[in-house]
Coordinates of C-alpha atoms in Angstrom, one line a residue:
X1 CA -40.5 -11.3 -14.8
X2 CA -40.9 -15.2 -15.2
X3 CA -42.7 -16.6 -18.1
X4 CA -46.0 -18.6 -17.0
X5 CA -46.1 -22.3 -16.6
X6 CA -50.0 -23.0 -16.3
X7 CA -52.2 -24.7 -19.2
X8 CA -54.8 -22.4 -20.6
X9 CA -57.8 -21.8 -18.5
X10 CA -61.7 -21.7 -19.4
X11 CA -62.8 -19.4 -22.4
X12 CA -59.2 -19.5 -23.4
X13 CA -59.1 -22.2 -25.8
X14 CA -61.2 -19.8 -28.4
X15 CA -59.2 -17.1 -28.4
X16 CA -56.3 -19.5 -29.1
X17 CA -58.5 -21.2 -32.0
X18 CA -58.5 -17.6 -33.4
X19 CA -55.2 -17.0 -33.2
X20 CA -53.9 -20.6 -34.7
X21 CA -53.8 -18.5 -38.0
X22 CA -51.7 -15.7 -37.3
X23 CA -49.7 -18.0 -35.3
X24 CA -48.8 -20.1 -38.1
X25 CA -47.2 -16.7 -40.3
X26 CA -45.3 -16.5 -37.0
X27 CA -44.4 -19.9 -36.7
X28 CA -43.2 -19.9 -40.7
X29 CA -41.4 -16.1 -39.7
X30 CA -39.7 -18.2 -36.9
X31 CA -38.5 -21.2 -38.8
X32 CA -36.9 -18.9 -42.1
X33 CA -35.2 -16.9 -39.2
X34 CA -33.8 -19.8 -37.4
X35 CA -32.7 -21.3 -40.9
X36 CA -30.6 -18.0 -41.3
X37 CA -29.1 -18.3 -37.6
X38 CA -28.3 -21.5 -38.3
X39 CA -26.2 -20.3 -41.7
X40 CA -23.9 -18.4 -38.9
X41 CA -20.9 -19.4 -37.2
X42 CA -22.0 -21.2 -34.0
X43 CA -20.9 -19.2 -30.7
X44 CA -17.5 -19.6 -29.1
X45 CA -16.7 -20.7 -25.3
X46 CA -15.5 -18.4 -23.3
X47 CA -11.9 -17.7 -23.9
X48 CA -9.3 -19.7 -21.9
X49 CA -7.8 -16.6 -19.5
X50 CA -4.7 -14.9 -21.3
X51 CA -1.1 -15.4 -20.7
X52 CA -1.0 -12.4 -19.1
X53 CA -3.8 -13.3 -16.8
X54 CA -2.7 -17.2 -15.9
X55 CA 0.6 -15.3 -15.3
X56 CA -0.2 -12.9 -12.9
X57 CA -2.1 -15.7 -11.0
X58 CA 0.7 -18.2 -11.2
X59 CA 3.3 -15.1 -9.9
X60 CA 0.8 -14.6 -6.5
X61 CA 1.8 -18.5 -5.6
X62 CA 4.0 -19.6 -3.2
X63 CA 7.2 -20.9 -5.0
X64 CA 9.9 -22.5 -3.6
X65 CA 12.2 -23.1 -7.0
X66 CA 12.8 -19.1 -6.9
X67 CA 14.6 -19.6 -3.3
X68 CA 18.6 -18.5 -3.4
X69 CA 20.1 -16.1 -1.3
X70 CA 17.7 -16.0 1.8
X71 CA 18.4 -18.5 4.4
X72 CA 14.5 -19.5 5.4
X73 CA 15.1 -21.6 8.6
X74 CA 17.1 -18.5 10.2
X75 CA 14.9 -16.0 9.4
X76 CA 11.8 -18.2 11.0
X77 CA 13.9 -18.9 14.2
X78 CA 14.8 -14.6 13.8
X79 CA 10.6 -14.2 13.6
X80 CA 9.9 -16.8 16.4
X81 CA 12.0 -15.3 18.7
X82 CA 11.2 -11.8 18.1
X83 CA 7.3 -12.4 19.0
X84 CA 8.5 -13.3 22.3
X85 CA 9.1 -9.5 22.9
X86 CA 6.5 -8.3 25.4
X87 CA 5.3 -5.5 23.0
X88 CA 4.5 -8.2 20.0
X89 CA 1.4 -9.6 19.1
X90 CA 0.8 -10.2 15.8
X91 CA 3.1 -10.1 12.5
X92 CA 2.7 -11.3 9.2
X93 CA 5.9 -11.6 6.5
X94 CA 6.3 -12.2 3.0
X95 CA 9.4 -13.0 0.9
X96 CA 10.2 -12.4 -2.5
X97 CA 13.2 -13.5 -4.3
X98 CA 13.4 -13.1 -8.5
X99 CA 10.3 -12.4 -8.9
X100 CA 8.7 -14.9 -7.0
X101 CA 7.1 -14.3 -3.9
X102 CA 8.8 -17.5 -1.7
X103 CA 7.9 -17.1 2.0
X104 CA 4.6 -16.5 3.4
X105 CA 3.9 -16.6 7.1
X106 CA 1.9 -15.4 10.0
X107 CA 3.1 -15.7 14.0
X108 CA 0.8 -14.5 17.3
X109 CA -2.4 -13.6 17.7
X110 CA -4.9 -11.4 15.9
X111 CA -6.2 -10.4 19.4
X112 CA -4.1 -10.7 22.5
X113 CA -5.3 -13.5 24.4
X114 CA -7.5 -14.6 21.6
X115 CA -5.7 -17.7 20.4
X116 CA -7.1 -16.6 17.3
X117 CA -4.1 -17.1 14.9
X118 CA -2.3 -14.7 12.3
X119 CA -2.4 -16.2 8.8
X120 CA -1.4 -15.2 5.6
X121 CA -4.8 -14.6 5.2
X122 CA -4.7 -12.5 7.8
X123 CA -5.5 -8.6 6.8
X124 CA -3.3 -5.8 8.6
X125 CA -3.2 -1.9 7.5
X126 CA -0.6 -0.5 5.1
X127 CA -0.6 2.4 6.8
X128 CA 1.7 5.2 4.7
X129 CA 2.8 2.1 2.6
X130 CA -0.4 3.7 1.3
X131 CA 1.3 6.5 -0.3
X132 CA 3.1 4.9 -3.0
X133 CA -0.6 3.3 -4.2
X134 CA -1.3 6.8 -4.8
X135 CA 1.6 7.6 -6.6
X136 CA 1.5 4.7 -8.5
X137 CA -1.9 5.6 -9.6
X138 CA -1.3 9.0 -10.6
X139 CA 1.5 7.8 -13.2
X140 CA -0.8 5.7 -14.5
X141 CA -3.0 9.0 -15.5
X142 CA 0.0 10.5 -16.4
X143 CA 1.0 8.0 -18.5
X144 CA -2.6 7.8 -20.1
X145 CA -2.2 11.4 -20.8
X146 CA -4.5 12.6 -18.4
X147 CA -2.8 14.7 -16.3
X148 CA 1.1 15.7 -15.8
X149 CA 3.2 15.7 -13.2
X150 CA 4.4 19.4 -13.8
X151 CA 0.7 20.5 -13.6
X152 CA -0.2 23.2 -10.8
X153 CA -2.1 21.8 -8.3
X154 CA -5.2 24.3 -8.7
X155 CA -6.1 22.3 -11.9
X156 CA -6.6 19.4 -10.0
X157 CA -7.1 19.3 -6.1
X158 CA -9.7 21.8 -5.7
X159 CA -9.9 21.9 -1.8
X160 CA -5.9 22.2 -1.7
X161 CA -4.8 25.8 -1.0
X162 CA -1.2 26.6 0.2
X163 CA 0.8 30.1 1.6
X164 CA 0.7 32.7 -0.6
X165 CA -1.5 30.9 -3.4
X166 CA 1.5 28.2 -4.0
X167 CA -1.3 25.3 -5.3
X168 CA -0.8 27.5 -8.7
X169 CA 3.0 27.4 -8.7
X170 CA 3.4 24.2 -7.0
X171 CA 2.8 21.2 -8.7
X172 CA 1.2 17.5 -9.1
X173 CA 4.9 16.1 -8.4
X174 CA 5.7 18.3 -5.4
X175 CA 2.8 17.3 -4.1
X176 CA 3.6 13.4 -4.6
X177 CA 7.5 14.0 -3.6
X178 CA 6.3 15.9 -0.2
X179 CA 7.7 19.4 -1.6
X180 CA 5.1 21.5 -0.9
X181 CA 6.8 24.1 1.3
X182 CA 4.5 23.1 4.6
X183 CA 5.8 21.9 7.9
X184 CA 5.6 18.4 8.2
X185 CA 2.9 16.3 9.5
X186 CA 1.0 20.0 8.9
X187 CA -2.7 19.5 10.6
X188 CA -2.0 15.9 11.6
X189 CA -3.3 16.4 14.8
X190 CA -6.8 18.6 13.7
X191 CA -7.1 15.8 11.2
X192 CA -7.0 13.6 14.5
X193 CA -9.5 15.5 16.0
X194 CA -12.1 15.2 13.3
X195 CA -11.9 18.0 11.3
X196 CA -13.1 17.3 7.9
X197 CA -10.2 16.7 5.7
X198 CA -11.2 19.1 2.7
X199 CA -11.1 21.4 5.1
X200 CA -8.2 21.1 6.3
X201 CA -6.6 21.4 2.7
X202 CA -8.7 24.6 2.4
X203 CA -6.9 26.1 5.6
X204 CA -3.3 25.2 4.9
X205 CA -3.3 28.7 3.3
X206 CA -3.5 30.1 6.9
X207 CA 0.6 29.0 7.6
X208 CA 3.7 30.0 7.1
X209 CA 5.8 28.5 4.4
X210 CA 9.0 26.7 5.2
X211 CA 10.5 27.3 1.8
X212 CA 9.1 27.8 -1.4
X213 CA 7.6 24.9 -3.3
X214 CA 10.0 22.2 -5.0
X215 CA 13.0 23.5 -3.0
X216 CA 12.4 21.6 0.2
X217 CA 11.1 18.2 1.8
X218 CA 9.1 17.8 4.8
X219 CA 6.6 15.0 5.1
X220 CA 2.8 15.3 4.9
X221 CA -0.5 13.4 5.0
X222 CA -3.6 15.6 5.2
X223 CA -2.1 17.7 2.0
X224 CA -0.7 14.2 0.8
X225 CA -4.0 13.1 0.2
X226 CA -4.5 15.8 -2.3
X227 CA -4.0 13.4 -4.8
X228 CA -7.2 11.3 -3.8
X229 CA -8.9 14.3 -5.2
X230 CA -6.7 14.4 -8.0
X231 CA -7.7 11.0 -9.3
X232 CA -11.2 11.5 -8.4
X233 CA -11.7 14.4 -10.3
X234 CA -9.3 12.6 -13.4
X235 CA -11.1 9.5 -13.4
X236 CA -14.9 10.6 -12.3
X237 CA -14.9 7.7 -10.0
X238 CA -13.9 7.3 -6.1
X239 CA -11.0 6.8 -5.0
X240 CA -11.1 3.3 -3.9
X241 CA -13.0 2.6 -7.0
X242 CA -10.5 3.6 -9.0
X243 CA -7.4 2.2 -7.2
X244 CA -9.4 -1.2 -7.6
X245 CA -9.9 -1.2 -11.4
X246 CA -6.7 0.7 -12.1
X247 CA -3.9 -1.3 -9.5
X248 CA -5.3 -3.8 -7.2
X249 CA -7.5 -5.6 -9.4
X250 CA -5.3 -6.4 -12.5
X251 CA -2.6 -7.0 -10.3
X252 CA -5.0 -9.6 -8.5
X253 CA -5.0 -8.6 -5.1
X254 CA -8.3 -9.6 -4.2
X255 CA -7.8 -8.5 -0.5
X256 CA -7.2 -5.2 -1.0
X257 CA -9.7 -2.5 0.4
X258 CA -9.3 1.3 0.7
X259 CA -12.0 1.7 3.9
X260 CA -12.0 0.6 7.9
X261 CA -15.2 -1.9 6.8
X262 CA -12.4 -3.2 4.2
X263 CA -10.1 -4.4 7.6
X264 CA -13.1 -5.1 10.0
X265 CA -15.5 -6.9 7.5
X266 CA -12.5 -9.7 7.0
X267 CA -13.0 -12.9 7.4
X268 CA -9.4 -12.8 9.6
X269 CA -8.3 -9.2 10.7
X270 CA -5.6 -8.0 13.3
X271 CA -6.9 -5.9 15.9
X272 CA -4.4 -2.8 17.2
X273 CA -2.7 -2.7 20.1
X274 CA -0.3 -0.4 22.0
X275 CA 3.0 -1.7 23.1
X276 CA 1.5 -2.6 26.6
X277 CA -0.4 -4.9 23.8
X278 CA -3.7 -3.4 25.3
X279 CA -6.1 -3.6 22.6
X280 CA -7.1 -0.4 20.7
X281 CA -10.2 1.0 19.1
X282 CA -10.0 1.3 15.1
X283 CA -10.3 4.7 13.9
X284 CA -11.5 6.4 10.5
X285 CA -9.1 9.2 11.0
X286 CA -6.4 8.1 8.2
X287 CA -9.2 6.4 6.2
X288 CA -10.1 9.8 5.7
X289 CA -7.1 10.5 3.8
X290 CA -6.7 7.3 1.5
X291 CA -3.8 8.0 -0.6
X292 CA -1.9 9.0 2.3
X293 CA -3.0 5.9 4.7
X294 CA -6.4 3.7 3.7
X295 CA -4.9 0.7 2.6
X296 CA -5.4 -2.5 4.3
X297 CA -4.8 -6.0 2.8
X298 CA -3.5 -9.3 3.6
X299 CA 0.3 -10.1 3.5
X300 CA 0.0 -12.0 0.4
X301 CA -1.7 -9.3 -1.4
X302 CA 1.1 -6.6 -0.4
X303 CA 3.9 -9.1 -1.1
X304 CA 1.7 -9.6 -4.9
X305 CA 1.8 -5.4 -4.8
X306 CA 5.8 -5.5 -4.3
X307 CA 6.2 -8.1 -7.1
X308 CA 4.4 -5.8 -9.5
X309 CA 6.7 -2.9 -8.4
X310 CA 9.9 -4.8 -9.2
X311 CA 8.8 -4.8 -13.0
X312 CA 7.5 -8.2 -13.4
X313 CA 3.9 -6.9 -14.2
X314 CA 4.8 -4.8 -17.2
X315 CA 1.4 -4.8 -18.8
X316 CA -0.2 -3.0 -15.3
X317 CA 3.2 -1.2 -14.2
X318 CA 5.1 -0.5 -17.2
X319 CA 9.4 0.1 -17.0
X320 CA 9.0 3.4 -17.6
X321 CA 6.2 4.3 -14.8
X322 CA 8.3 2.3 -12.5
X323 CA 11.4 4.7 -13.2
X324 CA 9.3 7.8 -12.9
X325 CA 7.9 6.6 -9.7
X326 CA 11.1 5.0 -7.9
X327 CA 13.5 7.8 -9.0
X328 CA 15.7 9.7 -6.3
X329 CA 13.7 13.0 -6.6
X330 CA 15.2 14.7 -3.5
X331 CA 17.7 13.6 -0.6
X332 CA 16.3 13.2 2.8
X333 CA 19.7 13.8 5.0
X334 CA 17.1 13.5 8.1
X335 CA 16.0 9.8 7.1
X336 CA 20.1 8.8 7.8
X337 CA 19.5 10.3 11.1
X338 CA 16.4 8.5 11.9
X339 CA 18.2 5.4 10.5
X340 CA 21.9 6.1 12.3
X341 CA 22.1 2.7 13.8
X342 CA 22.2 1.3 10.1
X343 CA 24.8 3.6 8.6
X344 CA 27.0 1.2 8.7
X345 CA 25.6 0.2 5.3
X346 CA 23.7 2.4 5.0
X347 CA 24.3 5.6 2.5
X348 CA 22.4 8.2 0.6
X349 CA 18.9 8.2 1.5
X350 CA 16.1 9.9 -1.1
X351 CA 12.4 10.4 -2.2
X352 CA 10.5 10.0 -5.5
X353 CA 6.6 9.9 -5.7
X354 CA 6.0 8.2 -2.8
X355 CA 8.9 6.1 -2.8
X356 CA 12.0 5.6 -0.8
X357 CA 15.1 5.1 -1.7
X358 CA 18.5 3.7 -0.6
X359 CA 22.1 3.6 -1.2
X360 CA 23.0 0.3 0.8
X361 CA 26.0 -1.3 0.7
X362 CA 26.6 -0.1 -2.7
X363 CA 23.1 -1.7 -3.8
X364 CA 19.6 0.7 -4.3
X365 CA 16.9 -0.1 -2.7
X366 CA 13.3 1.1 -2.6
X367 CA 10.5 0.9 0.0
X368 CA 8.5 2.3 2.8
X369 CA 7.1 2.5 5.9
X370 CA 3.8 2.9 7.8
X371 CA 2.7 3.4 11.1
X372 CA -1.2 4.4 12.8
X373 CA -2.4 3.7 16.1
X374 CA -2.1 0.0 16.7
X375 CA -0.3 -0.9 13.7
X376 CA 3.1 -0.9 11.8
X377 CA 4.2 -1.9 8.4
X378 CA 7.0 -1.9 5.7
X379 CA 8.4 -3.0 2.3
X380 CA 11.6 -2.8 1.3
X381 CA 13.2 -4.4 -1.9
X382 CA 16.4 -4.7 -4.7
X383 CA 14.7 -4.1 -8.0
X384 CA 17.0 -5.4 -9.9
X385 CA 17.4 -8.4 -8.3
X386 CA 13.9 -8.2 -8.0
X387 CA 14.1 -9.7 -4.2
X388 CA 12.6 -7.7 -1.0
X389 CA 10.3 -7.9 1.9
X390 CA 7.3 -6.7 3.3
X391 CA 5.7 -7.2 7.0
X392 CA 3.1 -5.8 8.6
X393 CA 2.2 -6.5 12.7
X394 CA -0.2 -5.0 14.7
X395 CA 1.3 -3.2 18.1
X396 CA 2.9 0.2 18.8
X397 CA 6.5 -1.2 18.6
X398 CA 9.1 -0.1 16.0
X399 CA 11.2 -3.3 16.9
X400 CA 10.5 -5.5 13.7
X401 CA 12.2 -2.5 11.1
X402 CA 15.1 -4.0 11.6
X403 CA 14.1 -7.3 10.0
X404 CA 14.2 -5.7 6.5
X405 CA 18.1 -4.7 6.7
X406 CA 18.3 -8.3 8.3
X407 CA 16.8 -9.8 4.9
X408 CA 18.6 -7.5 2.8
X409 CA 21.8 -8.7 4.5
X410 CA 21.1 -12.4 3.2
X411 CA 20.2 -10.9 0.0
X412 CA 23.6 -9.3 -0.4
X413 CA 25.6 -12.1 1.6
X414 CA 27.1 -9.8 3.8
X415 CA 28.0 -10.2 7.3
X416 CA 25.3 -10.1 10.2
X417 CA 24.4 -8.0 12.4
X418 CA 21.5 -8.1 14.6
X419 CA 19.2 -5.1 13.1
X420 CA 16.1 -6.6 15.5
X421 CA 18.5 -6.2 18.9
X422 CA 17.2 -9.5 20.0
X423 CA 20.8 -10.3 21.3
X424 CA 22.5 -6.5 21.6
X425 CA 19.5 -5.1 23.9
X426 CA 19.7 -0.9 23.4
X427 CA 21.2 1.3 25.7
X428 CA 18.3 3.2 28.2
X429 CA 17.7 6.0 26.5
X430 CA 18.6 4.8 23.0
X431 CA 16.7 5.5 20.5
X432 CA 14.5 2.9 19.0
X433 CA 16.1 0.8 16.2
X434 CA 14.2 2.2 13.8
X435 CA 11.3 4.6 13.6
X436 CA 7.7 4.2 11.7
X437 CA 7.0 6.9 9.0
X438 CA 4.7 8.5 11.5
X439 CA 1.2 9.0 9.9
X440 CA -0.8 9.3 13.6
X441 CA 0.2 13.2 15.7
X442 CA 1.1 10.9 19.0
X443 CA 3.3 8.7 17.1
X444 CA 5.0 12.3 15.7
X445 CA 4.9 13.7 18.9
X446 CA 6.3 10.4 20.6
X447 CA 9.3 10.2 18.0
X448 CA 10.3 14.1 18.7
X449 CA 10.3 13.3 22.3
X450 CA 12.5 10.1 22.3
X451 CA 15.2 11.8 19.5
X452 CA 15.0 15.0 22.2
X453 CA 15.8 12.8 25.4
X454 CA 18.4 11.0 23.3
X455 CA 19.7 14.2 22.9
X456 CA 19.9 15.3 26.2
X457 CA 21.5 11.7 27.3
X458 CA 24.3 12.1 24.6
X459 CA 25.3 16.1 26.2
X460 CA 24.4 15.1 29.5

């Protein structure tokens, strides 16, 4: 309520008369108290911002001092030719070498035909980048002592319910890792046609194991996002609530969002397309499993998220969450098959909490990659050289994966080879250059299909 400006009205100024005692105590009562007030330290300003916080602001600018091994100049004529491809329409990149995030750029069109630019400004969906968000959040309960990763599931993810009663032998980790003992992609495609997702979870019980839990891996989403619940009912907050205070916020991504009003209340946003580059209509259906595919921000933002999972945030990400997180948990021998036309370099392929990781070229390597309807992502990078890459563009085309072996090639000086086949064109038939981790049933279903015709090529 706001105080009252006017003078006194008529009949007022007696009552005030009688009050001019009883206002002098108070004005006495005032003065001795002010006296005292004044006997106290005067206020302080508000602090300057920490170290910590001037830091993490000066890591998510551009530098160009950190610049070494990658050869900037190539890799924009690499980009610039690569949006000629007819499925292309958008793509945003960011670099990051010691620490430093040291390219930052947008090419094509938010909209084809829209002449609306992409910027790196410009927000995109992480797709199942999305998953190691999740796991990253859960260490950071574990490591509060809130929860641990060898927990059984019941105690956490209530609607969860797996063969046999497994949610009370398998646990928090298996769950994270993908070792749950379900087929992969289980209920993708009745998540896809708008079943709720808690009751999805609650009907996984109706299957058939593959293997017992912790002995096998096979890729998931709708149980994936188990661990939504799991932080929800740790923290007492939402999910995207507490992936902002926890992660995106101290890290100072301040594009981040966890929602489809997140992507399509931007100021800039990329609109999906299919790889005729027809435009396509944006979906809730993985917003409605967050930790395993919600995450949209801007290319800055993810490149900022990369930094802080190369260890140069310790006082969000500590060394030792980073280890727990990153860590080769269980080999994926199908990944190398999905990835053949690398394995060249290309060696051992693994899983942690939500993590990949790479023998490559004698170097490890950790990242991921996402794909939903109309959109495709990835990050990919060298912890201890703290360098790697992240992209994100915004058509059904699997194309661009090979950009990040391209970078990591500059990284490790070693000879090159033409990962995005703008030059060495596949064979019909061939299987794509490399395949998005396929969070959408059609994608899934698309992916089987094109390994099965290849298959039927090579005995024909």
């Amino acid at each position: 309520m706001r105080e009252s400006t006017r003078g006194p009205g008529p009949g007022e100024n007696d009552v005030l008369k009688k009050q001019h005692v009883v206002g002098g105590i108070g004005a006495l009562t005032l003065l001795l108290a002010t006296a005292f007030v004044a006997l106290r330290p005067a206020p302080q300003p508000n602090p300057e911002p920490t170290a910590t916080a001037r830091a993490h602001h000066r890591l998510a600018t551009l530098s160009t001092a950190a610049r070494k091994d990658i050869d900037y100049a190539a890799l924009d004529a690499r980009l610039r030719r690569l949006m000629a491809e007819r499925a292309m329409v958008g793509m945003a990149v960011g670099i990051v070498e010691n620490g430093r995030i040291t390219f930052l750029s947008g090419y094509g069109e938010t909209l084809a035909g829209s002449g609306e630019k992409v910027t790196p400004d410009t927000v995109f969906r992480w797709a199942s980048v999305s998953k190691g968000a999740a796991a990253t959040m859960v260490a950071k309960l574990a490591e509060r002592g809130d929860l641990s990763f060898n927990s059984p599931l019941v105690e956490y993810a209530s609607s969860l319910r797996l063969p046999g009663g497994m949610e009370a032998r398998a646990t928090v980790g298996d769950l994270l890792s993908h070792r749950l003992g379900l087929y992969r992609n289980a209920y993708d495609n009745k998540l896809e046609e708008g079943h709720d997702t808690r009751f999805l979870r609650s009907t996984l019980v109706q299957l058939n194991s593959i293997c017992p839990p912790g002995t096998c891996w096979s890729y998931q989403n709708v149980a994936y996002d188990g661990s939504s619940e799991i932080v929800e009912k740790v923290t007492g907050k939402p999910y995207a609530k507490a992936l902002a205070e926890t992660l995106f916020d101290p890290i100072g991504m301040t594009s981040a969002s966890v929602t489809r009003d997140g992507l399509v209340g931007a100021k800039s946003w990329a609109r999906p397309h299919d790889a005729a580059r027809r435009p396509l209509e944006v979906l809730d259906t993985y917003y409605r499993v967050p930790a395993s595919g919600g995450v949209n921000s801007d290319i800055k933002d993810l490149a900022l998220w990369m930094v802080a999972q190369m260890g140069a945030m310790p006082d969000v990400l500590s060394p030792q969450l980073l280890q727990t997180i990153h860590a080769p948990l269980v080999r994926t021998p199908g990944e190398r098959g999905r990835l053949r036309k690398f394995l060249e370099r290309l060696g051992e392929a693994n899983y942690g909490y939500g993590w990949r990781s790479y023998d490559y070229a004698g170097h490890r390597i950790v990242g991921h990659r996402g794909g939903v309807a109309g959109y495709r992502s990835l990050i990919l990078f060298d912890p201890q050289r703290r360098s790697g890459v992240v992209a994100m563009w915004n058509s059904n085309t699997s194309q661009p994966g090979g950009l990040e072996f391209e970078v990591m090639d500059m990284l490790f000086h070693l000879p090159f080879r033409d990962w995005l086949e703008l030059d060495s064109k596949p064979a019909p038939g061939a299987p794509a250059v490399i395949g998005p981790e396929t969070d959408d049933a059609a994608a899934a279903a698309a992916a089987v299909a094109a390994r099965a015709r290849a298959g039927s090529a090579r005995r024909g």
